C-alpha cells in the first residue's frame, strides 16, 4: 500500500507556507491571538533581533487558565514554546512525517542553508498536499477516533473547558446544555477566539458550536476527510449504530493514523532507501532506529517468533528490559486468555494479507494482564526466504475504561449501578416475547419507598443516597437469575419477573420483597425503618405491551399508597378511575387558595383540674364545591408532593393570627396561638413569614407559639436552633408536636429552646389498659417535667384517659371528650358561653393552630 502516490519527491520547500506570521516577545497574548485569527493560520513566530526565538499555536490555548484575567494582556514570551524545531528546505516528505511523529508537534519551521526562516509546515499541509485518498478509503473511523473526551456542563465557565482539554490532552470538548439536553463542541480554535476577544464572563454553552457535525463509526477516514473539508472544520463527532456519541475524530487523528502506517509498513520505507539497505542486516538496523523513535511499543521477531529487537517504549510498557527480552520467544507476553484457534486465525491472516490488526490481551513482567491494540506487519527481506515480523502495540486500558463508562452512562444508573429505564425497556421487550412464545406470565412491579421524600428532606441527600443503594442491594439479592431490577429515578424502582406460571407465584415474590425491604437499615450515619408500596401488573392479563403494563403497575402502586402504604396492590381496571380522580384532585388543590376553598376549624384544649380553656388548636380543612370536604390526611401530603405546601402554610399562619386578634378584641387574653409549621416552610424564610403575618394582623407576638415536628429539625439542628431562638427573641413560644414518633426526640429537647411538649394521640389511644403504652406516656411526662416543659395530651376521648394523665402530672387535654373541631364562629360562641361576652379572660399558654391537621 503506497501512501505518497508518486509524491515521494515532495520536500519541505514544496509544502511550506511562505507568508510567515510573527510578533515581538512583549506582544500581548490576546493581540497575538487576534493576529492568528486575522491571518487564518494556526501559529505565530516570536522574533527578537531578527531571530526566531519561539512559537505559539492555537493548541497552546488549552494550557491557559482563563480564570486569570492578567493572561489576556501578558507578553507572549511567557507562553511560547522554545526552541522552535526546524527542518531544511530539502527535507523529503517521509522524513517530515517521521519528525512530526517523533517529536509530537504540529508545526516545523523550514530554514534555508543559512538557517534563515523561509516558511512553516504544519500537519494539515502534509494531509492536503499528498495523495492519500486510496489509503483513507481503506481505514474505518472506529479504529482511529478518540473515545476519551471531556464532557462538560454548559453552565461551567470556559476556564473549566480549557482545564478539561488540557487534562484529557484533547483538542476539543463536548458541552451539554442542561436545559435542552443538546450537545455542542468547543475546540482549540474556539479558545483562540475567546482569548482574542478577551471574553471571560460567559458560560461554556455560549461558545459551543451546535448542532454537531457527526459521522458514523463504520464510515471510512476518506468520508471523514471529505466531510471535514466540506464543512471547513477540524473535528467530527463520532456516533455508533444506536446514534450515541462515542468520541471525536479530528484532522489530527487522520494524520496520526498515516504516521503510524509509515511505521507499520517498515518494508515500504526500507525499499525507498539506498540500495545498500536491501541487505538484511542494514535493513534491520534502519528498522530499529525507526522503532526506537516510536512512542508505541515495537518488537521485531524472526520467523520462529524469537525476539530480535525491542524499543524503549516496549520496556516501559511491559517491564522487560532489552537484555531480558531479546532472544526470548514472543510468547513471553502471552496472557493465556486466547486459545490456539485465535492464534491460528491471526497467523492465517498474516500469511494471506502480510499484516494483522486487532485487540489482544497480553501480560507484563509483573503479571498484570492488560488490553492492547496490536498490529503485526510481515517484512520481506530481499534474497532471503525467511521473513521478519514487526509487532506494534499500545496499552488501550484507558480507552476500554472510557468505553465502559460511556456504556454505563447509556444503560445503567449512576448511583446504584442498576439498569436504567432504557436498558430495562430493552429487557422488557425480550421478556414479553419469551413469555408469549412459552405461554408463560411475566410481571412488572412498580415500587416506591414510603415517605422517602421526608427522609431526604429531613436527613439530607447523603443519607437518602445511602438508603437507595441499600435498597438496591436487597432487591438484587431477592430476585432470581433472569429477572431485572431497575431504578427509574428518585426512589422509583421497577422490577421485571420472568417465567411466572401463575399469579400465586408473583404474589409470593412480592411478599418476600416487601418483607425484605421493611427490615431495619443500618446505614453509616443512621438506623432507619422504611417500607415499600408496590404496584403489580401481569402479562398478558393487564396489558400486551411495555407501556401499558408500566402504566398499570404505576396506577396499582398509587393505589397501594392510598391504602395506607407498606402494602402491595395488583392492577385492576377500576384503578384507572382512581388514578384519574387523583390527578383531578391535584388540579383542584392547585387552585384551592385562589378559590377561597380552605378554612380553619378549631378545637378547644382544657385544663382537667380547673375546667378552663387553656388553648385552641386550629385544623386545616378543604371544602371543594364538587368534592366536598377532602381529608387533610389525603390532601396535605399531596400539597407537599406538588410543591404548594409553603403557600398554604403562610395562609394558615395569617388566618390563625387574624382570628386570634378577633378573640383578643372579645376579651380573651393571655392565651397563645401555636402554629404548626411544615418542615419545608421551617427551612424557607419562616421568621420572615411570621413577622409579616404579625404586622398584617396586629397580633402581639406573646400570643403566638410555633409548633414544629421532629422532621423540621433533623437535617440541620444548628440552623433549627437559630430559627427557634429568633422566635423566642420576638416573644414567641416554641412547642414540639407529635413527640416520640420521629427519630431522636430526646436529643432535640435538650439542645433546642422548646417550651411545650405535645404527646401524640397514638400514645393516648390505648390508655390506661395497655401497660406498655402507660409506661411510655408516664416516662414522657416525667421527662418533660424534669426539663420544665409544659405538656399537652392530644386525642383524649375517655374519662379513664383523663384520670390517668392527670394523676401522672399532665392536666392539659385536647380531644373529642371535651370538644369536637368546629369553625371559628362555633368556637367563638362556645367561648362566649363559657366565659361571658366581656369576661373571657383565661390563663394558659396554648391555642394551637396546625396546618398539618389532625382529623
Short mmCIF file of C-alpha atoms in Angstrom, two decimals, residues 463-785:
data_model
loop_
_atom_site.label_atom_id
_atom_site.label_comp_id
_atom_site.label_asym_id
_atom_site.label_seq_id
_atom_site.Cartn_x
_atom_site.Cartn_y
_atom_site.Cartn_z
CA UNK A 463 -28.47 9.62 53.80
CA UNK A 464 -31.05 9.34 51.01
CA UNK A 465 -28.39 8.06 48.60
CA UNK A 466 -27.12 5.56 51.19
CA UNK A 467 -30.65 4.25 51.61
CA UNK A 468 -31.25 3.93 47.86
CA UNK A 469 -28.06 1.90 47.44
CA UNK A 470 -29.01 -0.36 50.37
CA UNK A 471 -32.48 -0.92 48.88
CA UNK A 472 -30.89 -1.72 45.50
CA UNK A 473 -28.69 -4.38 47.08
CA UNK A 474 -31.64 -6.01 48.82
CA UNK A 475 -33.72 -6.01 45.67
CA UNK A 476 -30.91 -7.59 43.65
CA UNK A 477 -30.49 -10.30 46.26
CA UNK A 478 -34.24 -11.03 46.24
CA UNK A 479 -34.59 -11.86 42.54
CA UNK A 480 -33.69 -14.99 40.62
CA UNK A 481 -31.33 -15.06 37.67
CA UNK A 482 -33.06 -13.70 34.58
CA UNK A 483 -35.18 -11.18 36.48
CA UNK A 484 -34.33 -7.47 36.39
CA UNK A 485 -34.45 -4.64 38.92
CA UNK A 486 -34.12 -1.12 37.54
CA UNK A 487 -34.05 2.37 39.00
CA UNK A 488 -36.18 4.83 37.04
CA UNK A 489 -35.20 7.84 39.17
CA UNK A 490 -35.66 9.16 42.70
CA UNK A 491 -36.99 6.34 44.87
CA UNK A 492 -38.82 4.62 42.00
CA UNK A 493 -37.72 1.06 41.27
CA UNK A 494 -39.21 -1.17 38.59
CA UNK A 495 -38.81 -4.95 38.72
CA UNK A 496 -39.35 -7.49 35.97
CA UNK A 497 -40.27 -11.04 36.95
CA UNK A 498 -39.98 -13.67 34.22
CA UNK A 499 -41.05 -17.32 33.85
CA UNK A 500 -44.08 -16.92 36.11
CA UNK A 501 -46.61 -19.77 35.88
CA UNK A 502 -49.42 -18.22 37.92
CA UNK A 503 -50.44 -15.15 39.93
CA UNK A 504 -49.73 -17.00 43.15
CA UNK A 505 -46.02 -17.20 42.21
CA UNK A 506 -45.96 -13.44 41.58
CA UNK A 507 -47.63 -12.68 44.91
CA UNK A 508 -45.13 -14.90 46.71
CA UNK A 509 -42.21 -12.91 45.25
CA UNK A 510 -43.87 -9.57 46.02
CA UNK A 511 -44.50 -10.51 49.66
CA UNK A 512 -40.90 -11.66 50.04
CA UNK A 513 -39.61 -8.38 48.61
CA UNK A 514 -41.90 -6.34 50.86
CA UNK A 515 -40.68 -8.22 53.92
CA UNK A 516 -37.01 -7.86 52.99
CA UNK A 517 -37.27 -4.11 52.34
CA UNK A 518 -39.14 -3.49 55.61
CA UNK A 519 -36.24 -4.77 57.75
CA UNK A 520 -34.22 -2.02 59.56
CA UNK A 521 -31.38 -0.38 57.60
CA UNK A 522 -28.06 0.03 59.42
CA UNK A 523 -26.57 2.88 57.39
CA UNK A 524 -23.26 4.59 58.13
CA UNK A 525 -24.96 7.65 59.55
CA UNK A 526 -28.42 6.47 60.65
CA UNK A 527 -30.57 3.50 61.52
CA UNK A 528 -33.80 3.71 59.51
CA UNK A 529 -37.04 1.82 59.03
CA UNK A 530 -38.52 2.16 55.55
CA UNK A 531 -41.44 0.38 53.94
CA UNK A 532 -42.36 -0.03 50.27
CA UNK A 533 -45.57 0.48 48.31
CA UNK A 534 -45.72 -1.90 45.36
CA UNK A 535 -47.96 -2.00 42.31
CA UNK A 536 -48.13 -5.13 40.15
CA UNK A 537 -49.24 -5.64 36.55
CA UNK A 538 -49.16 -9.09 34.93
CA UNK A 539 -48.70 -10.04 31.28
CA UNK A 540 -50.89 -10.83 29.41
CA UNK A 541 -53.93 -10.14 31.62
CA UNK A 542 -53.11 -6.50 32.46
CA UNK A 543 -51.54 -5.48 29.15
CA UNK A 544 -49.87 -6.73 25.99
CA UNK A 545 -47.04 -4.19 25.69
CA UNK A 546 -44.43 -2.50 27.86
CA UNK A 547 -46.05 0.95 28.01
CA UNK A 548 -49.44 -0.39 29.08
CA UNK A 549 -48.00 -2.72 31.71
CA UNK A 550 -45.78 0.00 33.19
CA UNK A 551 -48.70 2.44 33.34
CA UNK A 552 -50.93 -0.13 35.04
CA UNK A 553 -48.23 -1.08 37.56
CA UNK A 554 -47.79 2.62 38.37
CA UNK A 555 -51.53 3.00 38.94
CA UNK A 556 -51.52 -0.04 41.21
CA UNK A 557 -48.61 1.40 43.19
CA UNK A 558 -50.52 4.63 43.90
CA UNK A 559 -53.46 2.52 45.00
CA UNK A 560 -51.14 0.78 47.48
CA UNK A 561 -50.07 4.19 48.84
CA UNK A 562 -53.66 5.37 49.14
CA UNK A 563 -54.47 2.19 51.01
CA UNK A 564 -52.14 3.10 53.85
CA UNK A 565 -48.67 2.43 52.39
CA UNK A 566 -46.46 -0.54 53.31
CA UNK A 567 -48.58 -2.75 51.06
CA UNK A 568 -48.93 -4.03 47.52
CA UNK A 569 -51.77 -3.94 45.00
CA UNK A 570 -52.41 -5.91 41.85
CA UNK A 571 -53.76 -3.87 38.96
CA UNK A 572 -57.47 -3.88 38.18
CA UNK A 573 -59.30 -1.86 35.55
CA UNK A 574 -61.03 0.14 38.29
CA UNK A 575 -57.68 1.60 39.28
CA UNK A 576 -57.72 3.73 36.14
CA UNK A 577 -60.66 5.59 37.63
CA UNK A 578 -58.77 6.05 40.92
CA UNK A 579 -55.73 7.41 39.05
CA UNK A 580 -57.84 9.92 37.16
CA UNK A 581 -59.54 11.01 40.39
CA UNK A 582 -56.13 11.61 41.99
CA UNK A 583 -54.97 13.70 39.03
CA UNK A 584 -58.20 15.70 39.13
CA UNK A 585 -57.83 16.30 42.88
CA UNK A 586 -54.29 17.60 42.36
CA UNK A 587 -55.54 20.08 39.78
CA UNK A 588 -58.31 21.26 42.11
CA UNK A 589 -55.84 21.62 45.00
CA UNK A 590 -53.57 23.93 42.99
CA UNK A 591 -56.37 26.50 42.81
CA UNK A 592 -57.84 25.93 46.29
CA UNK A 593 -56.14 29.01 47.80
CA UNK A 594 -57.21 31.34 44.97
CA UNK A 595 -60.77 29.98 45.05
CA UNK A 596 -61.05 30.58 48.83
CA UNK A 597 -61.85 26.93 49.49
CA UNK A 598 -59.54 26.48 52.51
CA UNK A 599 -60.86 27.02 56.01
CA UNK A 600 -59.61 26.73 59.59
CA UNK A 601 -61.56 24.67 62.14
CA UNK A 602 -60.69 24.88 65.84
CA UNK A 603 -60.61 22.51 68.80
CA UNK A 604 -60.51 23.67 72.42
CA UNK A 605 -57.93 22.48 74.95
CA UNK A 606 -58.99 22.25 78.63
CA UNK A 607 -57.30 22.08 81.99
CA UNK A 608 -58.73 18.89 83.54
CA UNK A 609 -58.36 20.31 87.07
CA UNK A 610 -59.77 23.86 86.72
CA UNK A 611 -62.07 23.08 83.81
CA UNK A 612 -60.94 26.21 81.98
CA UNK A 613 -59.99 26.56 78.34
CA UNK A 614 -56.23 26.93 78.09
CA UNK A 615 -55.70 26.55 74.35
CA UNK A 616 -57.22 26.18 70.95
CA UNK A 617 -55.88 24.14 68.05
CA UNK A 618 -56.81 25.19 64.53
CA UNK A 619 -57.26 22.40 61.98
CA UNK A 620 -56.98 22.97 58.24
CA UNK A 621 -59.97 21.93 56.12
CA UNK A 622 -60.61 21.93 52.36
CA UNK A 623 -64.22 22.21 51.20
CA UNK A 624 -64.38 21.82 47.42
CA UNK A 625 -67.70 22.65 45.67
CA UNK A 626 -67.68 19.30 43.81
CA UNK A 627 -65.55 17.02 46.00
CA UNK A 628 -66.96 18.25 49.32
CA UNK A 629 -64.72 18.07 52.40
CA UNK A 630 -61.40 16.40 51.47
CA UNK A 631 -59.47 14.68 54.26
CA UNK A 632 -56.33 16.57 55.34
CA UNK A 633 -54.54 13.22 55.55
CA UNK A 634 -55.10 12.97 51.79
CA UNK A 635 -54.57 16.49 50.51
CA UNK A 636 -51.71 17.74 52.74
CA UNK A 637 -49.19 15.10 51.56
CA UNK A 638 -50.42 15.90 48.05
CA UNK A 639 -49.69 19.60 48.65
CA UNK A 640 -46.14 18.67 49.68
CA UNK A 641 -45.79 16.50 46.58
CA UNK A 642 -46.84 19.22 44.11
CA UNK A 643 -44.91 21.96 45.91
CA UNK A 644 -47.59 24.31 47.29
CA UNK A 645 -47.35 23.46 51.00
CA UNK A 646 -45.38 26.62 51.88
CA UNK A 647 -48.03 28.88 50.34
CA UNK A 648 -50.72 27.03 52.29
CA UNK A 649 -48.58 27.34 55.44
CA UNK A 650 -48.40 31.11 55.08
CA UNK A 651 -52.15 31.35 54.56
CA UNK A 652 -52.78 29.28 57.72
CA UNK A 653 -50.40 31.50 59.69
CA UNK A 654 -52.17 34.72 58.62
CA UNK A 655 -55.67 33.32 59.22
CA UNK A 656 -54.75 31.98 62.67
CA UNK A 657 -53.19 35.29 63.72
CA UNK A 658 -56.20 37.21 62.38
CA UNK A 659 -58.67 35.02 64.31
CA UNK A 660 -56.58 35.25 67.48
CA UNK A 661 -56.71 39.03 67.19
CA UNK A 662 -60.53 38.91 66.99
CA UNK A 663 -60.72 36.79 70.14
CA UNK A 664 -58.43 39.25 71.87
CA UNK A 665 -60.87 42.02 70.98
CA UNK A 666 -63.62 39.90 72.59
CA UNK A 667 -61.62 39.89 75.82
CA UNK A 668 -59.76 36.59 75.57
CA UNK A 669 -56.30 37.43 76.96
CA UNK A 670 -53.12 35.52 77.91
CA UNK A 671 -53.78 32.56 75.62
CA UNK A 672 -51.21 31.81 72.93
CA UNK A 673 -51.96 30.60 69.42
CA UNK A 674 -49.47 27.84 68.39
CA UNK A 675 -48.85 27.43 64.67
CA UNK A 676 -47.63 24.04 63.44
CA UNK A 677 -45.20 24.62 60.57
CA UNK A 678 -44.29 22.14 57.82
CA UNK A 679 -40.66 21.03 57.53
CA UNK A 680 -40.29 22.74 54.16
CA UNK A 681 -41.59 26.09 55.45
CA UNK A 682 -39.36 25.81 58.52
CA UNK A 683 -36.33 25.91 56.20
CA UNK A 684 -37.68 28.62 53.85
CA UNK A 685 -37.86 32.10 55.43
CA UNK A 686 -40.12 31.08 58.33
CA UNK A 687 -39.23 34.07 60.52
CA UNK A 688 -39.94 36.47 57.65
CA UNK A 689 -43.38 34.83 57.18
CA UNK A 690 -44.14 35.18 60.89
CA UNK A 691 -43.09 38.83 61.04
CA UNK A 692 -45.24 39.62 58.01
CA UNK A 693 -48.29 37.84 59.48
CA UNK A 694 -47.91 39.68 62.80
CA UNK A 695 -47.54 43.01 61.04
CA UNK A 696 -50.59 42.45 58.81
CA UNK A 697 -52.87 41.30 61.66
CA UNK A 698 -51.50 43.44 64.51
CA UNK A 699 -51.23 40.40 66.79
CA UNK A 700 -48.92 40.64 69.81
CA UNK A 701 -46.07 38.04 69.45
CA UNK A 702 -46.68 36.96 73.06
CA UNK A 703 -49.92 35.36 71.86
CA UNK A 704 -48.14 33.10 69.32
CA UNK A 705 -46.43 29.72 69.70
CA UNK A 706 -44.61 27.81 66.98
CA UNK A 707 -45.41 24.14 66.89
CA UNK A 708 -42.89 22.01 64.95
CA UNK A 709 -42.41 18.30 64.32
CA UNK A 710 -39.11 16.50 64.54
CA UNK A 711 -38.88 16.43 60.73
CA UNK A 712 -38.14 20.18 60.84
CA UNK A 713 -35.04 19.65 62.95
CA UNK A 714 -33.17 16.63 61.64
CA UNK A 715 -31.34 17.99 58.58
CA UNK A 716 -29.61 20.94 60.26
CA UNK A 717 -30.02 21.14 64.02
CA UNK A 718 -27.75 24.20 64.24
CA UNK A 719 -29.92 26.17 61.81
CA UNK A 720 -33.05 24.92 63.58
CA UNK A 721 -31.70 26.25 66.87
CA UNK A 722 -31.09 29.68 65.31
CA UNK A 723 -34.65 29.81 63.95
CA UNK A 724 -36.27 28.78 67.25
CA UNK A 725 -34.04 31.15 69.24
CA UNK A 726 -35.02 34.02 66.93
CA UNK A 727 -38.68 33.16 67.57
CA UNK A 728 -38.05 33.33 71.34
CA UNK A 729 -36.41 36.73 70.91
CA UNK A 730 -39.59 38.00 69.25
CA UNK A 731 -41.60 36.84 72.27
CA UNK A 732 -42.93 33.67 70.63
CA UNK A 733 -43.00 30.29 72.41
CA UNK A 734 -41.88 27.01 70.82
CA UNK A 735 -43.62 23.64 71.08
CA UNK A 736 -42.64 20.20 69.75
CA UNK A 737 -45.58 18.29 68.25
CA UNK A 738 -46.25 14.54 67.87
CA UNK A 739 -43.48 13.80 70.35
CA UNK A 740 -41.99 10.30 70.18
CA UNK A 741 -42.99 9.49 66.60
CA UNK A 742 -39.76 10.74 64.98
CA UNK A 743 -36.07 9.83 65.13
CA UNK A 744 -34.14 11.26 68.11
CA UNK A 745 -36.61 13.26 70.14
CA UNK A 746 -34.74 13.40 73.46
CA UNK A 747 -31.66 15.00 71.91
CA UNK A 748 -33.82 17.77 70.44
CA UNK A 749 -35.43 18.51 73.80
CA UNK A 750 -32.06 19.02 75.45
CA UNK A 751 -30.46 21.05 72.61
CA UNK A 752 -33.28 23.28 71.37
CA UNK A 753 -35.28 26.07 73.04
CA UNK A 754 -38.69 24.37 73.47
CA UNK A 755 -41.37 25.48 75.96
CA UNK A 756 -44.08 22.86 75.45
CA UNK A 757 -44.27 19.17 74.54
CA UNK A 758 -47.36 17.59 72.91
CA UNK A 759 -47.89 13.85 73.42
CA UNK A 760 -49.03 12.25 70.18
CA UNK A 761 -52.57 10.84 70.10
CA UNK A 762 -51.17 7.45 69.10
CA UNK A 763 -49.79 7.01 72.64
CA UNK A 764 -53.02 8.16 74.31
CA UNK A 765 -55.38 5.86 72.41
CA UNK A 766 -54.70 2.66 74.45
CA UNK A 767 -54.59 4.30 77.89
CA UNK A 768 -54.96 3.14 80.60
CA UNK A 769 -55.37 -0.51 79.62
CA UNK A 770 -52.14 -1.13 77.69
CA UNK A 771 -49.31 -1.39 80.21
CA UNK A 772 -46.56 -0.68 77.67
CA UNK A 773 -48.28 2.49 76.44
CA UNK A 774 -48.90 3.56 80.05
CA UNK A 775 -45.20 3.22 80.80
CA UNK A 776 -44.20 5.21 77.68
CA UNK A 777 -46.60 8.08 78.45
CA UNK A 778 -45.57 8.19 82.12
CA UNK A 779 -41.93 8.38 81.06
CA UNK A 780 -42.61 11.20 78.59
CA UNK A 781 -44.48 13.20 81.24
CA UNK A 782 -41.73 12.71 83.82
CA UNK A 783 -39.07 13.69 81.30
CA UNK A 784 -40.97 16.86 80.30
CA UNK A 785 -41.41 17.82 83.94
#
